[in-house]
Coordinates of C-alpha atoms and ligand atoms in Angstrom, one line a residue:
M1 CA -141.2 43.4 46.7
L2 CA -139.4 41.1 44.2
W3 CA -142.2 40.0 41.9
P4 CA -144.9 42.0 40.0
L5 CA -148.1 42.6 42.0
T6 CA -150.5 39.6 41.8
T7 CA -147.7 37.0 41.2
V8 CA -148.9 33.7 42.6
R9 CA -148.6 30.0 41.9
D10 CA -151.8 28.4 40.6
A11 CA -153.3 25.1 41.8
T12 CA -150.9 23.2 39.5
G13 CA -147.9 25.1 40.8
R14 CA -147.4 27.3 37.8
L15 CA -146.3 30.9 38.4
T16 CA -148.9 33.4 37.3
I17 CA -149.1 37.2 37.0
G18 CA -152.6 38.8 36.7
G19 CA -154.0 35.3 36.5
I20 CA -151.8 34.4 33.4
A21 CA -149.4 31.5 33.6
L22 CA -145.9 32.4 32.5
A23 CA -145.6 28.9 31.0
D24 CA -148.5 29.7 28.6
L25 CA -146.7 32.9 27.6
A26 CA -143.5 31.1 27.0
D27 CA -145.3 28.5 24.8
E28 CA -147.1 31.2 22.8
F29 CA -144.3 33.8 22.4
G30 CA -141.1 31.7 22.8
T31 CA -138.1 32.3 25.1
P32 CA -136.2 34.3 26.3
L33 CA -139.2 36.4 27.0
Y34 CA -139.6 39.5 29.1
V35 CA -142.9 39.9 30.7
Y36 CA -144.1 43.3 32.2
H37 CA -147.1 43.9 34.4
D38 CA -149.0 47.1 33.6
E39 CA -150.6 47.5 37.0
T40 CA -147.2 47.2 38.8
I41 CA -145.7 50.0 36.7
R42 CA -148.8 52.2 37.3
N43 CA -148.7 51.4 41.0
Q44 CA -145.1 52.6 41.2
C45 CA -145.9 55.8 39.2
A46 CA -148.8 56.5 41.5
L47 CA -146.7 55.9 44.6
Y48 CA -144.1 58.4 43.4
R49 CA -146.6 60.9 42.3
E50 CA -148.6 60.8 45.5
A51 CA -145.7 60.6 47.9
F52 CA -143.9 63.5 46.4
Q53 CA -146.9 65.7 45.6
T54 CA -148.2 65.2 49.1
A55 CA -144.8 65.9 50.7
Y56 CA -143.9 68.8 48.4
P57 CA -146.8 70.3 46.4
G58 CA -145.9 70.9 42.7
A59 CA -143.1 68.2 42.7
R60 CA -142.5 66.6 39.4
V61 CA -141.7 63.0 38.7
A62 CA -139.8 62.2 35.5
Y63 CA -139.2 58.6 34.5
A64 CA -135.6 57.9 33.5
G65 CA -136.2 56.2 30.2
K66 CA -132.8 54.6 30.0
A67 CA -134.0 51.9 32.5
Y68 CA -136.3 50.5 29.8
L69 CA -138.2 52.1 26.9
S70 CA -140.9 51.0 24.6
S71 CA -143.9 52.8 23.0
E72 CA -146.3 51.0 25.2
L73 CA -144.4 51.8 28.3
L74 CA -144.3 55.5 27.2
A75 CA -148.1 55.5 26.9
I76 CA -148.3 54.3 30.5
I77 CA -145.8 56.9 31.7
A78 CA -147.7 59.7 29.8
D79 CA -151.0 58.5 31.1
E80 CA -149.8 58.4 34.7
G81 CA -148.7 62.1 34.4
L82 CA -145.0 61.5 34.7
G83 CA -142.3 63.3 32.7
L84 CA -139.5 61.6 30.9
D85 CA -135.7 61.8 31.0
V86 CA -133.9 60.9 27.8
V87 CA -130.2 60.6 27.2
S88 CA -129.9 60.2 23.5
A89 CA -131.5 61.1 20.1
G90 CA -132.7 57.5 19.9
E91 CA -134.6 57.8 23.2
L92 CA -135.9 61.2 22.1
M93 CA -137.0 59.8 18.8
M94 CA -138.9 57.0 20.5
A95 CA -140.7 59.5 22.7
Y96 CA -141.5 61.7 19.7
R97 CA -142.8 58.8 17.5
S98 CA -144.7 57.4 20.4
G99 CA -146.6 60.7 20.9
F100 CA -145.1 61.4 24.3
P101 CA -145.8 65.1 25.2
L102 CA -142.4 66.6 24.4
E103 CA -142.7 69.5 26.8
R104 CA -142.5 66.8 29.6
V105 CA -139.2 65.5 28.2
V106 CA -135.8 66.5 29.5
L107 CA -132.5 65.8 27.8
H108 CA -129.5 64.5 29.8
G109 CA -126.1 63.3 28.8
N110 CA -122.4 64.0 29.3
N111 CA -121.6 64.3 25.6
K112 CA -124.7 65.4 23.7
T113 CA -123.8 65.6 20.1
P114 CA -124.7 68.6 17.9
E115 CA -127.3 66.4 16.2
E116 CA -128.9 65.5 19.5
L117 CA -129.1 69.1 20.7
R118 CA -130.5 70.2 17.3
L119 CA -133.2 67.5 17.5
A120 CA -134.0 68.5 21.1
L121 CA -134.4 72.1 20.1
E122 CA -136.4 71.4 17.0
L123 CA -138.8 69.0 18.7
G124 CA -139.1 71.4 21.6
V125 CA -138.1 69.4 24.7
G126 CA -139.0 70.9 28.0
E127 CA -135.5 71.2 29.4
I128 CA -131.9 70.4 28.7
I129 CA -129.7 69.5 31.6
V130 CA -126.4 71.1 30.7
D131 CA -123.3 69.0 31.6
N132 CA -120.3 70.8 30.2
F133 CA -118.8 73.8 28.4
Y134 CA -118.6 72.1 25.0
E135 CA -122.4 71.7 25.1
L136 CA -122.8 75.3 26.1
D137 CA -120.9 76.4 23.0
L138 CA -123.1 74.2 20.8
L139 CA -126.2 75.5 22.4
D140 CA -125.1 79.1 21.9
E141 CA -124.7 78.4 18.2
L142 CA -127.8 76.3 17.7
T143 CA -130.2 78.5 19.6
R144 CA -129.1 81.4 17.4
E145 CA -129.2 79.4 14.2
L146 CA -132.7 78.0 14.9
G147 CA -134.0 81.1 16.6
R148 CA -135.1 79.0 19.5
S149 CA -134.7 79.3 23.3
V150 CA -134.9 76.6 25.9
D151 CA -135.0 76.1 29.7
V152 CA -131.8 74.6 31.1
L153 CA -130.7 73.2 34.4
L154 CA -127.0 72.9 35.2
R155 CA -125.8 69.5 36.2
V156 CA -123.6 70.0 39.2
N157 CA -121.2 67.3 40.6
P158 CA -121.8 67.7 44.4
N159 CA -118.9 65.4 45.2
I160 CA -120.7 62.7 47.2
D161 CA -119.7 59.1 47.6
V162 CA -122.4 56.5 47.9
H163 CA -122.5 52.8 48.8
T164 CA -123.0 51.2 45.4
H165 CA -120.9 49.6 42.8
D166 CA -118.1 51.8 41.5
Y167 CA -119.7 51.7 38.0
R168 CA -122.9 53.2 39.4
K169 CA -121.3 56.2 41.2
T170 CA -121.8 59.4 39.3
A171 CA -120.9 62.2 41.7
I172 CA -117.4 61.6 43.0
V173 CA -114.6 64.0 42.0
D174 CA -113.3 61.5 39.4
S175 CA -116.6 61.4 37.4
K176 CA -117.4 62.2 33.8
F177 CA -120.8 63.7 34.8
G178 CA -121.5 67.2 35.7
L179 CA -119.3 70.1 36.9
L180 CA -117.6 70.4 40.2
I181 CA -118.4 73.3 42.5
E182 CA -115.0 73.5 44.3
P183 CA -112.6 74.6 41.5
G184 CA -115.3 77.0 40.3
F185 CA -116.4 75.0 37.2
A186 CA -120.1 75.1 38.0
R187 CA -119.9 78.8 38.7
Q188 CA -118.2 79.5 35.4
A189 CA -120.9 77.5 33.6
V190 CA -123.6 79.6 35.2
E191 CA -121.8 82.7 34.0
R192 CA -121.7 81.2 30.5
I193 CA -125.3 80.2 30.5
L194 CA -126.3 83.7 31.5
E195 CA -124.5 85.1 28.5
I196 CA -126.4 83.0 26.0
P197 CA -129.6 84.7 25.0
G198 CA -131.3 81.4 24.0
L199 CA -130.9 79.8 27.4
R200 CA -133.1 80.3 30.5
L201 CA -131.4 79.0 33.6
R202 CA -134.1 77.3 35.7
G203 CA -131.9 75.8 38.4
Y204 CA -129.6 73.0 39.3
H205 CA -129.5 69.2 39.0
A206 CA -127.4 66.4 40.6
H207 CA -127.6 62.7 40.2
I208 CA -125.4 60.8 42.6
G209 CA -125.6 57.2 41.4
S210 CA -127.9 54.3 41.1
Q211 CA -129.2 51.4 43.3
I212 CA -128.8 53.5 46.4
F213 CA -130.6 52.6 49.6
E214 CA -129.5 55.4 52.0
I215 CA -131.4 58.6 52.1
E216 CA -128.6 60.7 53.6
P217 CA -126.6 61.2 50.4
F218 CA -129.7 62.6 48.7
L219 CA -130.2 65.1 51.6
T220 CA -126.5 66.1 51.4
S221 CA -126.8 66.6 47.7
I222 CA -129.9 68.8 48.1
S223 CA -128.2 71.0 50.7
T224 CA -125.1 71.3 48.5
L225 CA -127.3 72.3 45.5
F226 CA -128.9 75.0 47.7
A227 CA -125.6 76.4 49.0
F228 CA -124.5 76.7 45.4
A229 CA -127.8 78.2 44.2
A230 CA -127.6 80.8 47.0
D231 CA -124.0 81.7 46.0
M232 CA -125.2 82.1 42.4
Y233 CA -128.1 84.3 43.6
E234 CA -125.7 86.5 45.4
R235 CA -123.3 86.8 42.6
Y236 CA -125.6 86.9 39.6
D237 CA -129.0 87.7 41.0
V238 CA -130.4 84.5 39.5
K239 CA -132.9 82.6 41.7
P240 CA -133.3 78.8 41.4
A241 CA -136.8 77.9 40.1
Q242 CA -136.0 74.3 40.2
I243 CA -133.8 71.8 42.1
S244 CA -133.4 68.2 41.2
P245 CA -131.5 65.6 43.2
G246 CA -131.9 63.1 40.3
G247 CA -132.8 59.5 40.7
G248 CA -131.0 56.3 41.7
F249 CA -133.2 54.8 44.5
G250 CA -132.6 51.1 45.0
I251 CA -134.9 48.2 44.4
Q252 CA -135.0 44.7 45.8
Y253 CA -133.2 42.1 43.6
Q254 CA -133.1 39.6 46.4
K255 CA -135.2 39.2 49.5
S256 CA -132.3 40.2 51.6
D257 CA -132.1 43.7 49.9
P258 CA -133.8 46.5 51.9
E259 CA -137.1 48.0 50.8
V260 CA -137.1 51.8 50.7
E261 CA -140.2 53.3 52.1
L262 CA -141.2 55.9 49.6
G263 CA -143.3 58.0 51.9
T264 CA -140.4 58.5 54.4
F265 CA -138.0 59.2 51.5
A266 CA -140.3 61.8 50.0
A267 CA -140.8 63.4 53.4
Q268 CA -137.1 63.7 54.1
V269 CA -136.3 65.0 50.6
S270 CA -139.0 67.6 50.9
D271 CA -137.8 68.7 54.4
A272 CA -134.4 69.1 52.9
M273 CA -135.8 71.2 50.1
R274 CA -137.7 73.5 52.5
K275 CA -134.8 73.7 54.9
G276 CA -132.5 74.7 52.0
A277 CA -134.9 77.4 50.9
E278 CA -135.3 78.8 54.4
E279 CA -131.6 78.8 55.2
Y280 CA -130.9 81.0 52.2
D281 CA -134.1 82.9 52.2
L282 CA -135.2 81.7 48.8
A283 CA -138.7 80.9 47.6
P284 CA -139.1 77.1 47.6
P285 CA -138.1 75.9 44.1
Q286 CA -139.9 73.2 42.2
L287 CA -138.6 69.7 43.0
T288 CA -138.0 67.2 40.3
I289 CA -137.3 63.6 41.0
E290 CA -136.1 61.1 38.4
P291 CA -136.7 57.5 39.2
G292 CA -135.8 54.9 36.6
R293 CA -135.2 51.5 38.1
T294 CA -137.9 51.9 40.8
I295 CA -140.6 52.5 38.2
V296 CA -140.0 49.4 36.0
G297 CA -137.7 47.1 37.8
Q298 CA -140.2 45.1 39.9
A299 CA -142.7 45.0 37.0
G300 CA -140.5 42.9 34.7
V301 CA -139.8 39.2 34.8
A302 CA -137.3 37.4 32.5
L303 CA -138.3 33.9 31.3
Y304 CA -135.9 31.4 30.0
R305 CA -136.1 27.8 28.9
V306 CA -133.6 25.3 30.5
G307 CA -131.4 23.4 28.1
A308 CA -128.1 21.6 29.0
I309 CA -127.5 20.7 32.6
K310 CA -124.0 19.9 33.6
D311 CA -123.1 18.4 37.0
I312 CA -119.5 18.8 38.1
P313 CA -119.4 16.5 41.2
G314 CA -118.5 18.3 44.4
V315 CA -118.3 21.7 42.5
R316 CA -121.6 22.8 41.0
R317 CA -124.5 22.0 38.8
Y318 CA -124.7 24.4 35.8
V319 CA -128.2 24.8 34.4
S320 CA -127.9 26.6 31.1
V321 CA -130.7 28.7 29.8
D322 CA -131.5 30.1 26.3
G323 CA -130.6 33.7 27.2
G324 CA -128.0 35.4 29.4
M325 CA -125.6 38.3 29.1
A326 CA -127.0 39.5 25.7
D327 CA -130.3 40.2 27.4
N328 CA -129.1 40.8 30.9
I329 CA -125.5 42.0 31.3
R330 CA -125.9 43.2 34.9
P331 CA -124.4 40.1 36.6
A332 CA -121.4 40.3 34.3
L333 CA -121.1 44.1 34.5
Y334 CA -121.8 44.8 38.1
G335 CA -121.8 41.4 39.8
A336 CA -125.5 41.9 40.2
K337 CA -127.3 39.2 42.2
Y338 CA -130.7 37.8 41.3
E339 CA -133.2 35.2 42.6
A340 CA -134.9 32.8 40.4
E341 CA -137.8 30.3 40.4
I342 CA -138.9 27.4 38.2
A343 CA -142.1 28.8 36.6
N344 CA -143.9 25.8 35.1
R345 CA -144.2 23.6 38.1
D346 CA -143.6 23.6 41.9
S347 CA -142.2 21.1 44.4
V348 CA -141.0 21.1 48.0
E349 CA -137.8 19.5 46.7
R350 CA -135.0 22.1 46.1
A351 CA -131.5 21.8 44.7
T352 CA -128.8 24.4 44.7
V353 CA -127.8 25.2 41.1
T354 CA -126.1 27.9 39.1
I355 CA -128.0 29.4 36.2
A356 CA -125.7 30.0 33.3
G357 CA -126.4 31.9 30.1
K358 CA -125.7 30.5 26.6
F359 CA -123.1 33.1 25.5
C360 CA -119.4 32.4 24.9
E361 CA -118.0 34.0 28.1
S362 CA -117.3 32.2 31.4
G363 CA -118.7 35.3 33.1
D364 CA -122.1 34.7 31.5
V365 CA -123.7 33.4 34.7
L366 CA -127.1 34.8 35.6
V367 CA -127.5 33.5 39.1
R368 CA -125.0 31.6 41.2
D369 CA -126.0 29.1 43.9
V370 CA -129.8 29.4 43.9
A371 CA -132.1 26.9 45.5
L372 CA -134.6 25.8 42.8
V373 CA -137.1 23.0 42.2
P374 CA -134.5 20.7 40.6
P375 CA -134.6 21.8 37.0
E376 CA -134.9 19.5 34.0
P377 CA -134.4 20.4 30.3
G378 CA -137.5 22.1 29.0
D379 CA -138.4 23.7 32.4
L380 CA -138.8 27.5 32.6
V381 CA -136.7 29.7 34.8
A382 CA -138.2 33.0 35.8
I383 CA -135.9 35.8 37.1
P384 CA -137.7 38.6 39.0
A385 CA -136.8 42.3 39.2
A386 CA -135.7 42.2 35.5
G387 CA -137.6 45.2 34.3
A388 CA -134.8 47.8 34.5
Y389 CA -131.4 47.9 32.7
C390 CA -131.8 44.4 31.2
L391 CA -133.4 44.9 27.8
A392 CA -132.2 48.5 27.9
M393 CA -128.6 47.1 27.8
A394 CA -129.3 44.2 25.5
S395 CA -126.8 43.4 22.7
N396 CA -126.6 41.1 19.8
Y397 CA -123.5 39.3 21.2
N398 CA -123.1 36.0 19.5
L399 CA -125.7 37.4 17.1
A400 CA -128.4 36.7 19.6
L401 CA -131.9 37.9 18.6
K402 CA -133.3 40.4 21.1
P403 CA -136.1 38.9 23.1
A404 CA -139.8 39.5 22.7
V405 CA -141.7 41.6 25.3
V406 CA -145.2 40.9 26.6
M407 CA -147.3 43.2 28.7
I408 CA -149.9 41.8 31.1
S409 CA -152.7 44.2 31.6
G410 CA -156.1 43.8 33.1
G411 CA -155.8 40.0 33.1
S412 CA -154.8 39.6 29.5
A413 CA -151.4 39.6 27.8
R414 CA -150.2 41.1 24.5
L415 CA -147.0 41.3 22.6
I416 CA -145.6 44.8 22.8
Q417 CA -142.2 44.2 21.2
R418 CA -141.6 41.3 18.8
R419 CA -138.6 39.1 18.9
E420 CA -135.8 40.1 16.6
T421 CA -135.6 38.1 13.4
Y422 CA -132.6 37.0 11.3
D423 CA -133.8 39.6 8.7
D424 CA -133.4 42.3 11.4
L425 CA -129.9 41.0 12.1
L426 CA -129.0 41.1 8.4
A427 CA -130.8 44.3 7.6
R428 CA -127.7 46.5 7.9
E429 CA -125.5 44.4 5.7
V430 CA -125.0 46.6 2.7
G431 CA -122.1 44.8 1.0
T432 CA -122.3 43.2 -2.4
V433 CA -122.2 39.6 -1.1
A434 CA -125.2 37.8 -2.4
R435 CA -127.3 36.2 0.3
S436 CA -129.9 33.6 0.0
T437 CA -133.0 33.3 2.1
N438 CA -133.0 29.6 1.7
Ligands
PLP1 C1 -129.9 57.0 35.3 C2 -130.4 58.3 35.8 C3 -131.5 58.3 36.5 C4 -132.3 57.1 37.0 O1 -131.5 56.3 37.8 P1 -132.2 55.0 38.5 O2 -131.1 54.4 39.2 O3 -132.7 54.1 37.4 O4 -133.3 55.5 39.3 C5 -132.0 59.6 36.9 N1 -131.4 60.7 36.5 C6 -130.2 60.7 35.7 C7 -129.6 61.9 35.4 C8 -129.7 59.5 35.4 O5 -128.6 59.4 34.6

């Protein structure tokens, strides 16, 4: 599904979520505005929890926070019983300050800094997913210095190509993530982990990419992890307590995108886990799954106000909005395709237009050739499936102020992240140039 649950047009043609008109939110909070729907997020959490716990008892679901983080979202994730993947000290700090249970947090990253590892050990995260030898040296030192120990998983590169944008592939040979099995890198890392008194090797992790619709690569990844785990058991007598095939499941951005049936996916992944355990005569390890996009993508809608409209006869009609690549870089970065709707009114009439952002790049086009109610300046454009990797990748390009975020919950709406201010923009200027607030 493209839109948050309960999205409908009201009697006057305005788009509503949970009974609240997006046009009213735009008037109250300004645009660009990101609107999230609590019940849609919770519904996705519950679907994952139930699908995986039914198919594979004891399975854990950890939300990949890099898709979108805010304190209010973390409260929902915690309440729904999910864990949390973080990839930086910033994300970890947000989890800590938001009161997220830190034993449910796992730290990822291909270049964790000494400061990030220190913070993770001091705060007591549940697990660290080890990516490289440099990190193992750091962990060796830091666990001794702090007198701490920690559970780790080794991130293995299972060498699997998937059908997604090159920038979203993470497990081909030429990847900066994880350690390859073939030349023995992953095995050497296991040896090294076993030498470090402060590390407890819990198992193996792989993450093959993002926005993936096929199930097969995940099953191959699991069987590769089991073959490796069995080899490590044979060599070092260390049994895998946990196996994680990561995240990366696709969502619908356009109606033409497939919809992955979670129950089928969970069942097949679970079968692959049981098959792997049986094949190598291992006790079935715990399964951890790490969805990001699928938890928050559908729950978020981006709202923009239409400004300049430029007709280039016989070529295209550019409808420019008050946001763009600074709040959603995905079209420019990945060629991502979206749908859109006019949110403040409806009509049977449609015109094919191109929705352009306001930033100083020709590539700042949000949606090319979309059939919309013919837009006028002042209309509102709503883009669905904007909950993941939009705000999370937002920048201050052109010194844009980052958008406000509203959460609709139980039929009411509240601001959960305020819009940035000019003071926020200037807060880091520490030079001696006098500045006036007039
Ligand atoms: C990004 C990432 C995820 C989540 O990916 P989605 O495509 O958002 O589901 C999960 N695990 C790891 C290690 C990641 O880097």
